[in-house]
Each structure stands twice: as structure tokens, then as C-alpha cells.
Coordinates of C-alpha atoms and ligand atoms in Angstrom, one line a residue:
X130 CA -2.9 -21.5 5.2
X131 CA -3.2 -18.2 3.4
X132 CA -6.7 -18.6 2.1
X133 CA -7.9 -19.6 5.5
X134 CA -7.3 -16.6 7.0
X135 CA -9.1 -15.0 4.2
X136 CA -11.7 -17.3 5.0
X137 CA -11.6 -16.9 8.8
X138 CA -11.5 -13.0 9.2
X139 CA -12.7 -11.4 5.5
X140 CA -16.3 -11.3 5.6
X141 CA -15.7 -8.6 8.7
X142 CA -12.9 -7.0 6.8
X143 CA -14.9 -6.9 3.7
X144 CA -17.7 -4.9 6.0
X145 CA -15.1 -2.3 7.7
X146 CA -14.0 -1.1 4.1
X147 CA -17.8 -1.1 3.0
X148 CA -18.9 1.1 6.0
X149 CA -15.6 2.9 6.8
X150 CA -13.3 2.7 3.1
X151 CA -9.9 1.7 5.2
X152 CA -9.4 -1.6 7.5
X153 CA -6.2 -3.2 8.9
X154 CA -5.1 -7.1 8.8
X155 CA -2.3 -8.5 10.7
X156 CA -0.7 -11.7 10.0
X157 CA -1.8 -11.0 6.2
X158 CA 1.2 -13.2 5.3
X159 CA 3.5 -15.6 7.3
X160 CA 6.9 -13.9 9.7
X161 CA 8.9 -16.6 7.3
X162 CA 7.7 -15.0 3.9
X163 CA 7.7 -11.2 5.6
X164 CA 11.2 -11.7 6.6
X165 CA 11.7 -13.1 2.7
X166 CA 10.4 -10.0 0.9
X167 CA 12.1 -8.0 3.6
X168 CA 15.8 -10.1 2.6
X169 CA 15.0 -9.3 -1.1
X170 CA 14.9 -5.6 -0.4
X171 CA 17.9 -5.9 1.1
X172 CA 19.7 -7.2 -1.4
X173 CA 18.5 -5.2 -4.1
X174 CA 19.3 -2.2 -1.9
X175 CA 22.7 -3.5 -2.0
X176 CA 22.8 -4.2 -6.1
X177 CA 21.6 -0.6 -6.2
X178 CA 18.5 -2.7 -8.0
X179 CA 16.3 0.2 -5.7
X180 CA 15.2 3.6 -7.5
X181 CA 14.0 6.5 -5.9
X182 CA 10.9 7.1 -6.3
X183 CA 8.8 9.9 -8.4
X184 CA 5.8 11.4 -7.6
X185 CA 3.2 13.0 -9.4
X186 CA 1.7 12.1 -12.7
X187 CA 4.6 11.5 -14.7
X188 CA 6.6 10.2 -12.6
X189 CA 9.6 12.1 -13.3
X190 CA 9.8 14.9 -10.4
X191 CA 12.0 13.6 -7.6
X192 CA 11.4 15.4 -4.6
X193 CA 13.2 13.6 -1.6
X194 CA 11.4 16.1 0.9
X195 CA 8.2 14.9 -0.2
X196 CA 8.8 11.3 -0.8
X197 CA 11.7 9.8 0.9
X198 CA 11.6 6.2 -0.3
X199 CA 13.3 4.5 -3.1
X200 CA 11.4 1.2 -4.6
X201 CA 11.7 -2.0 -7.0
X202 CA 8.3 -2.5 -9.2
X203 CA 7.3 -6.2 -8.7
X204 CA 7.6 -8.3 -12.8
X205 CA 5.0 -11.2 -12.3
X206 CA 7.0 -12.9 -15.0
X207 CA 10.1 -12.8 -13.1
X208 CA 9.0 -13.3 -9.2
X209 CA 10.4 -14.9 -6.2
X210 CA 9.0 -17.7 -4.2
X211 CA 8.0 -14.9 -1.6
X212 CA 6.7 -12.8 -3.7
X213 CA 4.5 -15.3 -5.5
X214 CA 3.2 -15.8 -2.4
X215 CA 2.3 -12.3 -1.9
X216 CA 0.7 -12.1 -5.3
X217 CA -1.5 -15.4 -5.1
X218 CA -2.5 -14.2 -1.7
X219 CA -3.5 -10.4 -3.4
X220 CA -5.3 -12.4 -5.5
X221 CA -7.6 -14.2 -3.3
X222 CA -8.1 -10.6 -2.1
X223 CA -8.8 -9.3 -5.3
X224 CA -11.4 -11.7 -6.4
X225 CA -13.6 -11.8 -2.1
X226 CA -13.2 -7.6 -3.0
X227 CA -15.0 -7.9 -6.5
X228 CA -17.7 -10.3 -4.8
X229 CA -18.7 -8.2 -1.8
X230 CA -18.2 -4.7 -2.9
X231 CA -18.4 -4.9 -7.4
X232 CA -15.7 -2.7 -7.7
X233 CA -14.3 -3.9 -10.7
X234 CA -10.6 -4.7 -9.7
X235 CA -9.1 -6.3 -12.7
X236 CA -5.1 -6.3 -12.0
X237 CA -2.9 -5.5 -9.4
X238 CA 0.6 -3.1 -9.4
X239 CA 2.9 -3.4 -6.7
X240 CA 6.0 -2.5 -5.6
X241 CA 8.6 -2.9 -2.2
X242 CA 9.8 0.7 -0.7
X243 CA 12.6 1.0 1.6
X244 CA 12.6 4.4 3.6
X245 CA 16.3 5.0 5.0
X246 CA 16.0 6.8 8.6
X247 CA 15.3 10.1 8.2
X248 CA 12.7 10.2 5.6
X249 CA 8.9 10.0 5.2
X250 CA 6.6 10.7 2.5
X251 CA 4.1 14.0 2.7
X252 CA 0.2 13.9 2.7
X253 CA -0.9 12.7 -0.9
X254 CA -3.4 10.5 -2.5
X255 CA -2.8 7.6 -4.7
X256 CA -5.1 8.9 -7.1
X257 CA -5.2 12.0 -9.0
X258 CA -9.1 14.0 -8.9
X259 CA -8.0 15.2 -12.3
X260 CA -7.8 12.8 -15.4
X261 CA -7.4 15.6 -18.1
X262 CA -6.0 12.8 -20.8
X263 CA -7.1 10.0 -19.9
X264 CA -9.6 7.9 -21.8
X265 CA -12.8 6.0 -20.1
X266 CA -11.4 2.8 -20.2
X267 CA -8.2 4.0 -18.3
X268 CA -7.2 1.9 -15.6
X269 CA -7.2 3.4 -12.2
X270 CA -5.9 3.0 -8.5
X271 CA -8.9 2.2 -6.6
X272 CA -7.6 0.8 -3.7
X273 CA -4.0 1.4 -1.9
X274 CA -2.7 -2.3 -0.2
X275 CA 0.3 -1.8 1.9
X276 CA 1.7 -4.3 3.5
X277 CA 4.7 -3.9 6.5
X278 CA 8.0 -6.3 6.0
X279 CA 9.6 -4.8 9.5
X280 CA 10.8 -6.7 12.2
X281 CA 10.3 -6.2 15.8
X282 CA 9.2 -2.2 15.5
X283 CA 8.4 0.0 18.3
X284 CA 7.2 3.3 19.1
X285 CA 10.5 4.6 18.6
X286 CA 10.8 4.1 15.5
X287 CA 8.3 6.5 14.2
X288 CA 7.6 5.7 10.6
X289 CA 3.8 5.3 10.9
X290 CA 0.8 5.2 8.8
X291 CA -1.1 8.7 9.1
X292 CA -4.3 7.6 7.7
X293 CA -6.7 11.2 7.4
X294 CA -10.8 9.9 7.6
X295 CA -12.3 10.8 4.1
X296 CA -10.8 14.1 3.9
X297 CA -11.5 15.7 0.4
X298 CA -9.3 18.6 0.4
X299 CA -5.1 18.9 1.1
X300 CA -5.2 21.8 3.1
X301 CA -7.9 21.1 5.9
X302 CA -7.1 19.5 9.2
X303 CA -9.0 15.9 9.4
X304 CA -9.1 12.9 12.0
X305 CA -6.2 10.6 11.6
X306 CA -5.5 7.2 12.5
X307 CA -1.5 6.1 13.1
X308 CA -1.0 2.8 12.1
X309 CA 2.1 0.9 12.6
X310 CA 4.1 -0.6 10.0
X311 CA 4.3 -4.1 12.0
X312 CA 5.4 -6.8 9.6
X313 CA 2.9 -8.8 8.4
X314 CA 0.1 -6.1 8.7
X315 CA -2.1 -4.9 5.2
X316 CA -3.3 -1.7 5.5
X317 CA -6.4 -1.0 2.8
X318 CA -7.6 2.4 1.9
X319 CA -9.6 3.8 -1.4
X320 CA -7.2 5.0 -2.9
X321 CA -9.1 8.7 -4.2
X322 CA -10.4 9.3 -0.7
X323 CA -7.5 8.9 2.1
X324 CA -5.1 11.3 2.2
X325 CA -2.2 9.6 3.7
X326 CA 1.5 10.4 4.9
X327 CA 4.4 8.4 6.3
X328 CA 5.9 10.1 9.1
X329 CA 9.4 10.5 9.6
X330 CA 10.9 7.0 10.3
X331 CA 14.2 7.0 12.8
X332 CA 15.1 3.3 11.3
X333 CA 14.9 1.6 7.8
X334 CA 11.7 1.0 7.1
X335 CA 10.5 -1.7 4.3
X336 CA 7.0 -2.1 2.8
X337 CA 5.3 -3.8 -0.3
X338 CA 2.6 -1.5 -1.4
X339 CA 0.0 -2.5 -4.1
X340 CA -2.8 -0.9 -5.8
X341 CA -6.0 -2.4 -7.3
X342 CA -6.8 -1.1 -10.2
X343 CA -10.5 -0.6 -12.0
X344 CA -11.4 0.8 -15.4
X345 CA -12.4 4.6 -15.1
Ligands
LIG27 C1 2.7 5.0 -1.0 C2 2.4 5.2 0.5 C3 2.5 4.4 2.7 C4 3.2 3.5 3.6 O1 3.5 4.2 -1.3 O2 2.0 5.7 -1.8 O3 1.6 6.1 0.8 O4 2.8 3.4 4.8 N1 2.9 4.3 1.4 O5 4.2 3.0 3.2
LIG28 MN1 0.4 6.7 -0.9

């Protein structure tokens, strides 16, 4: 089921991040195993098993203005049915993206974000320009996977995807695309060439984002 839609609709994905570096798929995973992962968030939400989330290098600033949402880092060793689902399925993906576009992509990181109405996360990139310490075989993100666990969302809602078109610097104004975080939908971007935000959300918002990562 999963690796025919791979089959069905990749080779024209494939092309749109080869010729463009973003593209969208809906139905990237079944409504029964979105509304899984989006249970499990839940839950841990309610065990207080959800940590708000750092940014920058180091992980270790929290700035709630700038980054709104609180997350659970994904253990391969120690996975639900759902989310083994979600990882044999990224995968798949990984290997058709090493095929058609040699980039490398040797392991996957992910983890699932809940945004609580009234947050949002400010323009950023995944990936830093600077990599003062690191050593050439350093892994990095080279492409950003998110994939929407929300039920049922409208306009409304707010929330969305602002996607900025190969924009190299912070501070100038860029063509955007809003995409919405419909369950089900996987949004890819390089990750060192889309600045991104998530606009305020007016309702909980949950997502399992991923990053490819190659050797520097
Ligand atoms: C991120 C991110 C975007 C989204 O987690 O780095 O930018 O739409 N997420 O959830
Ligand atoms: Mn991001």
C-alpha cells in the first residue's frame, strides 16, 4: 500500500524537488496511522513525555517567541506500530531520493511537534551556513520532511507552512508558498536553502518532522 504510492506518484515528485528543491504529497501515509501518531502525541502531551523545544546550535536557548512547539524525538529501538510505519515508509523515500538525485542520505532524525494555539515558529533554516567545528564527515540535514497528523483543518486555523522560494538571506522579502498542515500531507524542502516559518496556529497543531541527513 505504502510503496505503491511511492511507485504511483514519485518519479514526478522526485522531478519537482530536482527542478524546484520543495514538493508536497498528500496521502503520504493512511487517515488510520495519521490519526495513530496524532493519539501518541496526545498521550505523551498528557505524561508530560513532550519537551519544548530549543533552537539554535546547541540546543539549549528556549525562546517560546521564536519557537512555539514542544516535541518527542522518535527511538527506532523503541517505536510504535505507527510509527514503524512512518519510518519503513521514510525509508522507501530515502533510498528513490539517493537513486534519482545522489544526495547521499544515509539516516533519518525525526521527531512529532505539538504547537498549542497561540504559537508558531519564526523564519529559520534547518541548517546552519556556518559549521565552525564541525569535521568533514559530519552529518548534516539535507532535507526537511514534515509531515501533518491534523484532522479536519480549515482556513481558520491558521498554522500554515510559509515556505520562502530559495531565499539566501533572513532579512530580504522572498515569494512564499502557504501550505496547509492537512493530515497525511509530507512537505520536502532542502533543508540549507528554504527559509521557512509556522504561522501562528489558533488550534493544536501536531506534526512529525524528519530530516535526511548526508555527510558534509
Ligand atoms: C521545524 C519546522 C515546520 C512545520 O520543525 O523545523 O520548521 O510546518 N516545522 O511544522
Ligand atoms: Mn524548520
Amino acid at each position: 500500500m505504502l510503496s505503491q504510492y511511492i511507485a504511483h506518484d514519485l518519479e514526478h515528485q522526485l522531478t519537482q524537488i530536482a527542478e524546484h528543491g520543495f514538493c508536497v504529497m498528500d496521502n503520504f501515509i493512511t487517515q488510520a496511522t495519521v490519526l495513530a501518531l496524532a493519539n501518541e502525541i496526545s498521550s505523551l502531551d498528557s505524561a508530560s513525555q513532550m519537551h519544548e523545544a530549543g533552537t539554535g546550535q546547541t540546543q539549549i536557548t528556549i525562546n517560546k517567541q521564536l519557537r512555539g512547539d514542544s516535541i518527542y524525538w522518535l527511538n527506532e529501538a523503541n517505536s510504535s506500530v505507527a510509527q514503524k510505519i512512518y519510518l519503513a515508509q521514510m525509508e522507501l523515500l530515502r533510498i528513490a531520493l539517493n537513486q534519482h538525485l545522489y544526495l547521499g542520505l544515509f539516516a533519518l532524525e525525526s521527531h512529532l511537534a505539538l504547537y498549542q494555539a497561540g504559537t508558531g515558529y519564526g523564519k529559520h533554516l534547518d541548517q546552519f551556513h556556518k559549521n565552525n567545528t564541525r569535521s568533514s564527515d559530519q552529518a548534516v540535514r539535507k532535507i526537511s520532511c514534515i509531515l501533518y497528523l491534523n484532522q479536519n483543518w480549515t482556513e481558520a486555523n491558521g498554522g500554515y507552512l510559509r515556505l520562502y522560494h530559495n531565499q539566501a538571506s533572513e532579512t530580504t522579502d522572498a515569494p512564499y508558498v502557504d501550505i496547509a498542515p492537512l493530515g497525511g500531507r509530507l512537505v520536502l524542502f532542502l533543508s540549507d536553502t528554504f527559509y521557512h516559518e509556522v504561522l501562528l496556529t489558533n488550534k493544536a497543531r501536531a506534526s512529525l518532522t524528519g530530516w535526511f541527513l548526508t555527510r558534509q
